[in-house]
Tab-separated table of C-alpha atoms in Angstrom:
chain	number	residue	atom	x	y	z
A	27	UNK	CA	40.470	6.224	5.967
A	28	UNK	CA	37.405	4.483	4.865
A	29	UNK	CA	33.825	6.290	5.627
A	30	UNK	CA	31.701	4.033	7.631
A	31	UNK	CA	27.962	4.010	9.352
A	32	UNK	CA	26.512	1.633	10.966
A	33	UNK	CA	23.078	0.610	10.990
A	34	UNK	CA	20.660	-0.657	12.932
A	35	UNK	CA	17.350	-1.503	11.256
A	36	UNK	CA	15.026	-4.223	12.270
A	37	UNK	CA	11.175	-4.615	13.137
A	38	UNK	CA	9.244	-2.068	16.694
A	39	UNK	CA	10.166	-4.141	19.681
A	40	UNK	CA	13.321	-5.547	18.727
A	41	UNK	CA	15.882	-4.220	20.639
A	42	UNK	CA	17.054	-1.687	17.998
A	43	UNK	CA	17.648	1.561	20.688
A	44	UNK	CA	19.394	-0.653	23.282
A	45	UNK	CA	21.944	-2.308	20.458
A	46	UNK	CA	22.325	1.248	18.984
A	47	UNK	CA	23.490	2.496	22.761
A	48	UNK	CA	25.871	0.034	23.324
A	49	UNK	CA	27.709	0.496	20.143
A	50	UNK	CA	27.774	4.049	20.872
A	51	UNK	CA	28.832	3.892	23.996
A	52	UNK	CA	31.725	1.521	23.261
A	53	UNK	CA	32.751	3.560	20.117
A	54	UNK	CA	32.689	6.827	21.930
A	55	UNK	CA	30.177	7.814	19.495
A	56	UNK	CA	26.394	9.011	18.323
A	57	UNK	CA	23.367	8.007	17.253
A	58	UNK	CA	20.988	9.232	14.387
A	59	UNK	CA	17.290	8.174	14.734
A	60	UNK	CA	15.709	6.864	11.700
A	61	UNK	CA	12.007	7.170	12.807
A	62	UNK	CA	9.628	9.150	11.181
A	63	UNK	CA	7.827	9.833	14.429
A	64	UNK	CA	10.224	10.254	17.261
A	65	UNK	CA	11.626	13.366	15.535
A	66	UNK	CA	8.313	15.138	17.003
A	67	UNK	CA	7.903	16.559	20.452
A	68	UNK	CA	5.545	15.373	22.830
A	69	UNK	CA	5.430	11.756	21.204
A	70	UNK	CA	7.435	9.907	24.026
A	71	UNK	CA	5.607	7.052	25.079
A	72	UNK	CA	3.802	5.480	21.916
A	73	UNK	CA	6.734	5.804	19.692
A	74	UNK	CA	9.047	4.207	22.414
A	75	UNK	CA	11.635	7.145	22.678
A	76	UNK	CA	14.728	6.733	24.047
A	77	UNK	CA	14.145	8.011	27.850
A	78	UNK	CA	15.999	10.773	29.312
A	79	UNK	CA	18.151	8.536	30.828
A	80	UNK	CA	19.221	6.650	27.435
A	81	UNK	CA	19.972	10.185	25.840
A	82	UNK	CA	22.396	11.406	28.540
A	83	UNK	CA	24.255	7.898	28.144
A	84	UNK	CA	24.467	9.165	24.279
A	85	UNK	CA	23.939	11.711	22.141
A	86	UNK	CA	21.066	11.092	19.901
A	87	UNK	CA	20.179	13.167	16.537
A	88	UNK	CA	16.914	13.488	15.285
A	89	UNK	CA	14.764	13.236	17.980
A	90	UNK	CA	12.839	15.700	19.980
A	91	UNK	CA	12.835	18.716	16.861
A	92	UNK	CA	9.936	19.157	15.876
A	93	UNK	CA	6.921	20.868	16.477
A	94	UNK	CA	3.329	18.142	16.158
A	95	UNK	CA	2.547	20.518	13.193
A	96	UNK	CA	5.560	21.452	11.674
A	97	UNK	CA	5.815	19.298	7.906
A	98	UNK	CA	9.087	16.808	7.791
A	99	UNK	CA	9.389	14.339	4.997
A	100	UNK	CA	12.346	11.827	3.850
A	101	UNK	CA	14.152	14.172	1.873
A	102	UNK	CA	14.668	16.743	4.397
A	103	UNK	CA	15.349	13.894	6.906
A	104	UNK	CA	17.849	12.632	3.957
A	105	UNK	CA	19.697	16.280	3.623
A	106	UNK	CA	19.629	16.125	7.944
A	107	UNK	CA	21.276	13.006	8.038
A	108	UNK	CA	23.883	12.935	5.769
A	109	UNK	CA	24.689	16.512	7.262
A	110	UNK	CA	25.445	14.806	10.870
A	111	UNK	CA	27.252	12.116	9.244
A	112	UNK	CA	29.609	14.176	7.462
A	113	UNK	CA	29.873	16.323	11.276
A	114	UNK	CA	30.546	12.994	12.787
A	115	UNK	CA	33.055	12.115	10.277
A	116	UNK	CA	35.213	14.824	10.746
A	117	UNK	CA	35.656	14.447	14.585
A	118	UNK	CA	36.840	10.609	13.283
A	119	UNK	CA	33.322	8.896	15.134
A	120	UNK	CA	31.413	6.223	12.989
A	121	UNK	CA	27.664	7.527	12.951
A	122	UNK	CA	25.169	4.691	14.553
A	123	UNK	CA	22.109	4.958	12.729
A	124	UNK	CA	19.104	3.291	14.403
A	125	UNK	CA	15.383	2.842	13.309
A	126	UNK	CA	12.865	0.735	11.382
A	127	UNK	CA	11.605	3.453	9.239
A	128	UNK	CA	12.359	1.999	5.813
A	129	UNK	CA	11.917	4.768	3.997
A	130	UNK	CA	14.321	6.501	5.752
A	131	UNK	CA	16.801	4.123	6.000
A	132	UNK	CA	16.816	3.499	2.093
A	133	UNK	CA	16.863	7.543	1.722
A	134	UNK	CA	20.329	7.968	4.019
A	135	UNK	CA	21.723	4.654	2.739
A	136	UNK	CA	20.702	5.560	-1.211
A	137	UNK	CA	19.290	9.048	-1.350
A	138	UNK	CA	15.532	9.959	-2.620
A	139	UNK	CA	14.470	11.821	-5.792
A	140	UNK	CA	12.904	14.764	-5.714
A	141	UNK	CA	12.564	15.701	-8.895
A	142	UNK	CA	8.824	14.877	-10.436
A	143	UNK	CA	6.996	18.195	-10.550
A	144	UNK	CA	3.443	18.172	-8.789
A	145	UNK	CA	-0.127	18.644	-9.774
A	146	UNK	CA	-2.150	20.348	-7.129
A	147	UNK	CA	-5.876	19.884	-8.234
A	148	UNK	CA	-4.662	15.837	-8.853
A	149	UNK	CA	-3.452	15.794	-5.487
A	150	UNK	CA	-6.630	17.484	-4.284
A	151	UNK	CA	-9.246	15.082	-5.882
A	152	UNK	CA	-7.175	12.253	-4.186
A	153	UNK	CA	-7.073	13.477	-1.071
A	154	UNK	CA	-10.689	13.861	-1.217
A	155	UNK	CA	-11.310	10.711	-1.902
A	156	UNK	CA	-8.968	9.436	1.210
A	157	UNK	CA	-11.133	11.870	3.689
A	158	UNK	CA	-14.487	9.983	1.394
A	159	UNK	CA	-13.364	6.452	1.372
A	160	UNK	CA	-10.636	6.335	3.327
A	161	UNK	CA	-6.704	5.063	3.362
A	162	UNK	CA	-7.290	1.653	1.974
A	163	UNK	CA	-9.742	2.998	-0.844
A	164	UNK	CA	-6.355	4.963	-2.322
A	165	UNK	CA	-4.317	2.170	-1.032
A	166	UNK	CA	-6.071	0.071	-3.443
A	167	UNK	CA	-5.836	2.588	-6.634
A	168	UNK	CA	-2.401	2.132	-6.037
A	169	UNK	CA	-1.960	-1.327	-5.915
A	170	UNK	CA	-3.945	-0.919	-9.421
A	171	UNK	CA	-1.271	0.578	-11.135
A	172	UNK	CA	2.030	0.081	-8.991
A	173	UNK	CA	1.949	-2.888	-7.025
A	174	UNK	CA	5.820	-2.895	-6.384
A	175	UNK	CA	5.445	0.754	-4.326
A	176	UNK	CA	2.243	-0.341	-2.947
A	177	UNK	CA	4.017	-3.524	-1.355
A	178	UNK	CA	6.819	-1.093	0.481
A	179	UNK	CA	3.913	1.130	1.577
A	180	UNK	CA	1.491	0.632	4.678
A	181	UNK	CA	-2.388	2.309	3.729
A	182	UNK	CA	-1.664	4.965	6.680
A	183	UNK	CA	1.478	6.508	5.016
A	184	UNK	CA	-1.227	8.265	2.735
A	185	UNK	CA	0.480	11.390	2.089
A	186	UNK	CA	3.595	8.959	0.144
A	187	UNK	CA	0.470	6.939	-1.581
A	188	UNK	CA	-0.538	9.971	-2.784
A	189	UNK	CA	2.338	11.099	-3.791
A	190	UNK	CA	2.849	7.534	-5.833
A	191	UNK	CA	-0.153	8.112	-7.733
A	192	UNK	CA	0.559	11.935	-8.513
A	193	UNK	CA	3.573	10.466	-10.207
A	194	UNK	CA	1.974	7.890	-12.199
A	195	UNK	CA	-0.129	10.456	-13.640
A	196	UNK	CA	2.301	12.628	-14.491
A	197	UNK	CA	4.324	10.810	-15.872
A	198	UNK	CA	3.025	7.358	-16.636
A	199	UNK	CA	5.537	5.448	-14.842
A	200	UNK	CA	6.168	4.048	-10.916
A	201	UNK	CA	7.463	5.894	-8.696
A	202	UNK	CA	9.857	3.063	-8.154
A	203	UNK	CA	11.702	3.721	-11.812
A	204	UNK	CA	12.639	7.174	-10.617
A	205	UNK	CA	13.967	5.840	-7.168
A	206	UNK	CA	16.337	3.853	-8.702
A	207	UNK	CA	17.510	6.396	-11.141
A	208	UNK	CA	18.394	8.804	-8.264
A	209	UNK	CA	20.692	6.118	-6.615
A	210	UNK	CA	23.306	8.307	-5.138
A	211	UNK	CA	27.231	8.309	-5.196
A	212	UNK	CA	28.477	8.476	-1.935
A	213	UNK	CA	32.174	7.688	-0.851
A	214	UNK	CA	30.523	6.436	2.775
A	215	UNK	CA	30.022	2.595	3.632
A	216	UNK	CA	26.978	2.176	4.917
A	217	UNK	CA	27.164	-1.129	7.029
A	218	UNK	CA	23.617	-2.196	7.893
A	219	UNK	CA	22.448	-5.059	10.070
A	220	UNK	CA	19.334	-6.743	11.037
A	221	UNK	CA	17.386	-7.645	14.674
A	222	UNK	CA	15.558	-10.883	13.459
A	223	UNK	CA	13.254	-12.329	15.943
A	224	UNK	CA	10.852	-15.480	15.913
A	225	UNK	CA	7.800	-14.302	15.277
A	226	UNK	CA	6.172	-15.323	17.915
A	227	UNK	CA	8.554	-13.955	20.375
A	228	UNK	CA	8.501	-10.762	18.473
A	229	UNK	CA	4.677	-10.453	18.760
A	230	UNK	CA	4.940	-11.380	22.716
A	231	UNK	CA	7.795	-8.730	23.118
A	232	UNK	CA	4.851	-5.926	21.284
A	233	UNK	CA	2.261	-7.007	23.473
A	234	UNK	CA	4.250	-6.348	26.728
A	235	UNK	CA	5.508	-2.846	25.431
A	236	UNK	CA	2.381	-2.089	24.603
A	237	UNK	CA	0.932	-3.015	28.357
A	238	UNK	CA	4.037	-1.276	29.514
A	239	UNK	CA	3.453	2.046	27.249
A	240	UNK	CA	-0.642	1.948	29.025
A	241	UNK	CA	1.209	1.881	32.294
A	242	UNK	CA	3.346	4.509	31.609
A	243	UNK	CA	0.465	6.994	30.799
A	244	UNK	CA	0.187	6.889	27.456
A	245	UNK	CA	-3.920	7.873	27.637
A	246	UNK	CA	-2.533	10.778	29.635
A	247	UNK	CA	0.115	11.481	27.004
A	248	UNK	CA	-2.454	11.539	24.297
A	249	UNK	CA	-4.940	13.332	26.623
A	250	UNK	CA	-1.840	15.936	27.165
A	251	UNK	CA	-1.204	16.901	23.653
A	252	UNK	CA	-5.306	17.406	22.487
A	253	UNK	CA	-5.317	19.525	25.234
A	254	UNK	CA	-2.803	21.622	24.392
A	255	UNK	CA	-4.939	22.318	21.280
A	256	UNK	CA	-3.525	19.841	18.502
A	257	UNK	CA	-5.705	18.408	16.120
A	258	UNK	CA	-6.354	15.261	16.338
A	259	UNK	CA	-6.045	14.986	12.421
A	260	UNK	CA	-2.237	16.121	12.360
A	261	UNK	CA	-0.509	13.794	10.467
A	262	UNK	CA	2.274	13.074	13.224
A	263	UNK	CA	-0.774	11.659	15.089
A	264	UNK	CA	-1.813	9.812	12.420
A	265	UNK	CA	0.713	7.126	14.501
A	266	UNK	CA	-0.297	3.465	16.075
A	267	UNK	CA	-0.870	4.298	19.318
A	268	UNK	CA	-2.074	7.402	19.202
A	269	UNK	CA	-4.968	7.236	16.268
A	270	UNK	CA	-6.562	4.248	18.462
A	271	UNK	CA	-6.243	6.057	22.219
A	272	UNK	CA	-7.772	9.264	20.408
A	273	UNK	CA	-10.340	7.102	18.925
A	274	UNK	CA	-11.033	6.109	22.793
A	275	UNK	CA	-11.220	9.260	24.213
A	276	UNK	CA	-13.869	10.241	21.707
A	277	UNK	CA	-16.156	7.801	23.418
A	278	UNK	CA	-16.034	5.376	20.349
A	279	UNK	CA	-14.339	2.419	21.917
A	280	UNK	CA	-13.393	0.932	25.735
A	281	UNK	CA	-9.644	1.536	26.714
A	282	UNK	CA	-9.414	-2.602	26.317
A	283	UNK	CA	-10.473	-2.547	22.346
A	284	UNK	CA	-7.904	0.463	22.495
A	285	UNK	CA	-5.483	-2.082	23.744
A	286	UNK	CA	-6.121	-4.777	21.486
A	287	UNK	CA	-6.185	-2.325	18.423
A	288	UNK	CA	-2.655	-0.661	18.855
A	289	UNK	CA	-1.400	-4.599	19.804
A	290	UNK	CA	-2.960	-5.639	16.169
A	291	UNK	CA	-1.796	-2.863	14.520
A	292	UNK	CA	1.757	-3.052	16.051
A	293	UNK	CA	1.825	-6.639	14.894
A	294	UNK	CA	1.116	-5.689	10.898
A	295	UNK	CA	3.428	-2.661	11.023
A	296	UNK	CA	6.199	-5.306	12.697
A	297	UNK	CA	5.069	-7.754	9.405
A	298	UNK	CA	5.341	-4.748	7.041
A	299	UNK	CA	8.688	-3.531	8.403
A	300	UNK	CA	10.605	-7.334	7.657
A	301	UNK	CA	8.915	-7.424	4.170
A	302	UNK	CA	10.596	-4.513	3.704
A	303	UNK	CA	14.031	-4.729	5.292
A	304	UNK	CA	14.309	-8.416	4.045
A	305	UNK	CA	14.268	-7.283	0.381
A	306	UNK	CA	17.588	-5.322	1.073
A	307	UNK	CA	20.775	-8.471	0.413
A	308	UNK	CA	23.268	-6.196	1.770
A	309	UNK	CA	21.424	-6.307	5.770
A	310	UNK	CA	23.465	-8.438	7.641
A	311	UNK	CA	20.667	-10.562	10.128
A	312	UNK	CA	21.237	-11.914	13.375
A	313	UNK	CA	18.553	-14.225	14.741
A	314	UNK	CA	17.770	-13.586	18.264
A	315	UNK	CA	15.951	-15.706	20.415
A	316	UNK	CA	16.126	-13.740	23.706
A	317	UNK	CA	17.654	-10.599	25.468
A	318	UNK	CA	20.803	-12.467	26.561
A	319	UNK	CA	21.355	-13.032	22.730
A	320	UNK	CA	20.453	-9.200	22.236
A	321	UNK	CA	23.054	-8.076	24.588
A	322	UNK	CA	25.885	-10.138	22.448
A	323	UNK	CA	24.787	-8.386	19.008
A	324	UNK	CA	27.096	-4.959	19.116
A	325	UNK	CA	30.109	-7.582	20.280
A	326	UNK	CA	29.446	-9.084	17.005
A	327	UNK	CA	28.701	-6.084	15.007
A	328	UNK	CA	32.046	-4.591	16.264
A	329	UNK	CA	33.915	-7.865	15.379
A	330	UNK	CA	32.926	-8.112	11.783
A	331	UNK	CA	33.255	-4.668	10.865
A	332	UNK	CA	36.850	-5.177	12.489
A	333	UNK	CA	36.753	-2.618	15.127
């Protein structure tokens, strides 16, 4: 019997947990999340966590495990992933994975290297100059010398910058090259589709979560977690939605710039996410023009896979 996942990628706001629940639910089966962010405790609101509710209907993997200060990366969420899919496998359920973490996606789907060595006093001197100059200063060094992993990078994700430039002086190549040299065998079809919005419906649908997340508490969330005695500089809170509400609560900026800030910043990552998932041929897209079209999406799903 043929191997098979299914997943769900497309831009925040697009209807990505909802479509990943209804498959599951109508395949008597689970879902993995592919989201760098709602693997950590605490962050419920601002990374739009499926609710208690949602993860009753369905059992969900990869959410709620970590610690704010405990260190994850792709290739341990790689390892994780392909670990629940082989679990899933052998009680006969097609795994459902859902997220727009690219990164991840492309590590499940292809695998990640992990095989460059690393030079800690390079590292160092880079870092200092991101805590000097900040995240677009190293962005910018980056684009310098490899534009093609700069392009499927956002400035925040500084730690993978860094870790882009620590290969290019080590080795004098991209750290593209040695992605594509660790594509992986795998006997599993991955079968990946796409949540494509009009833009401009997409950007409306962000800026009522994001009202909706203020309403929910997410100042209080934030609030919650400093004063439980997190740093603010943790990287899991290095996180739209969190970076500008703690940048609020210093005293820097009214709760309405706040606002505006996370709904800018959603926008871009939104942008970012298509650029990247759009460069993948084998992502089946649906366009979607509303939520009655969303609704009809796992119907389809299940009829071209031929389930």
């Amino acid at each position: 019997m043929e191997l098979k996942v299914i997943v769900i990628v497309g831009p925040t706001c697009s209807g990505k947990t909802s479509t990943g629940i209804n498959l599951a639910q109508q395949l008597n089966s689970e879902i993995i999340s592919a989201d760098s962010r709602q693997i950590y405790k605490y962050l419920n609101i601002g990374t739009a966590k499926p609710t208690e509710s949602q993860l009753r209907l369905v059992n969900h993997h990869c959410v709620d495990l970590l610690e704010l200060t405990e260190e994850y990366n792709v290739s341990k969420f790689e390892k994780e992933s392909l670990l629940v899919i082989e679990k899933l496998h052998k009680t006969s359920k097609i795994p459902i994975a859902v997220g727009g973490s690219g990164l991840y996606i492309r590590a499940m789907v292809d695998g990640i290297f992990d095989s460059v060595d690393t030079d800690e006093d390079f590292r160092k001197s880079i870092l200092e100059e991101k805590n000097k100059s900040g995240n677009e200063f190293i962005y910018e060094k980056l684009k310098k010398v490899d534009t093609i992993s700069a392009e499927k990078l956002l400035p925040q994700n500084w730690k993978r910058v860094i870790r882009a430039l620590e290969v290019f002086h080590l080795t004098g190549e991209p750290i593209w090259k040695f992605h594509e040299q660790h594509k992986r065998e795998s006997k599993i079809n991955f079968l990946q589709f796409g949540l494509n919005w009009n833009r401009d419906i997409l950007y409306q649908n962000i800026e009522k979560r994001v009202d909706a997340m203020i309403e929910q508490g997410l100042v209080n969330e934030v609030k919650s977690i400093i004063e439980q005695g997190y740093s603010k500089n943790i990287n899991a809170l290095n996180t739209v939605g969190y970076k500008e509400i703690i940048y609020h609560l210093e005293g820097n900026i009214p709760l309405e710039r706040a606002i505006e800030l996370i709904k800018r910043n959603t926008r871009r990552y939104a942008k970012r996410q298509l650029t990247w998932f759009r460069r993948d041929e084998r992502i089946t897209w649906f366009d979607i023009k509303d939520e009655n079209d969303l609704e009809k999406v796992s119907e389809k799903i299940l009829s071209l896979i031929g389930i």
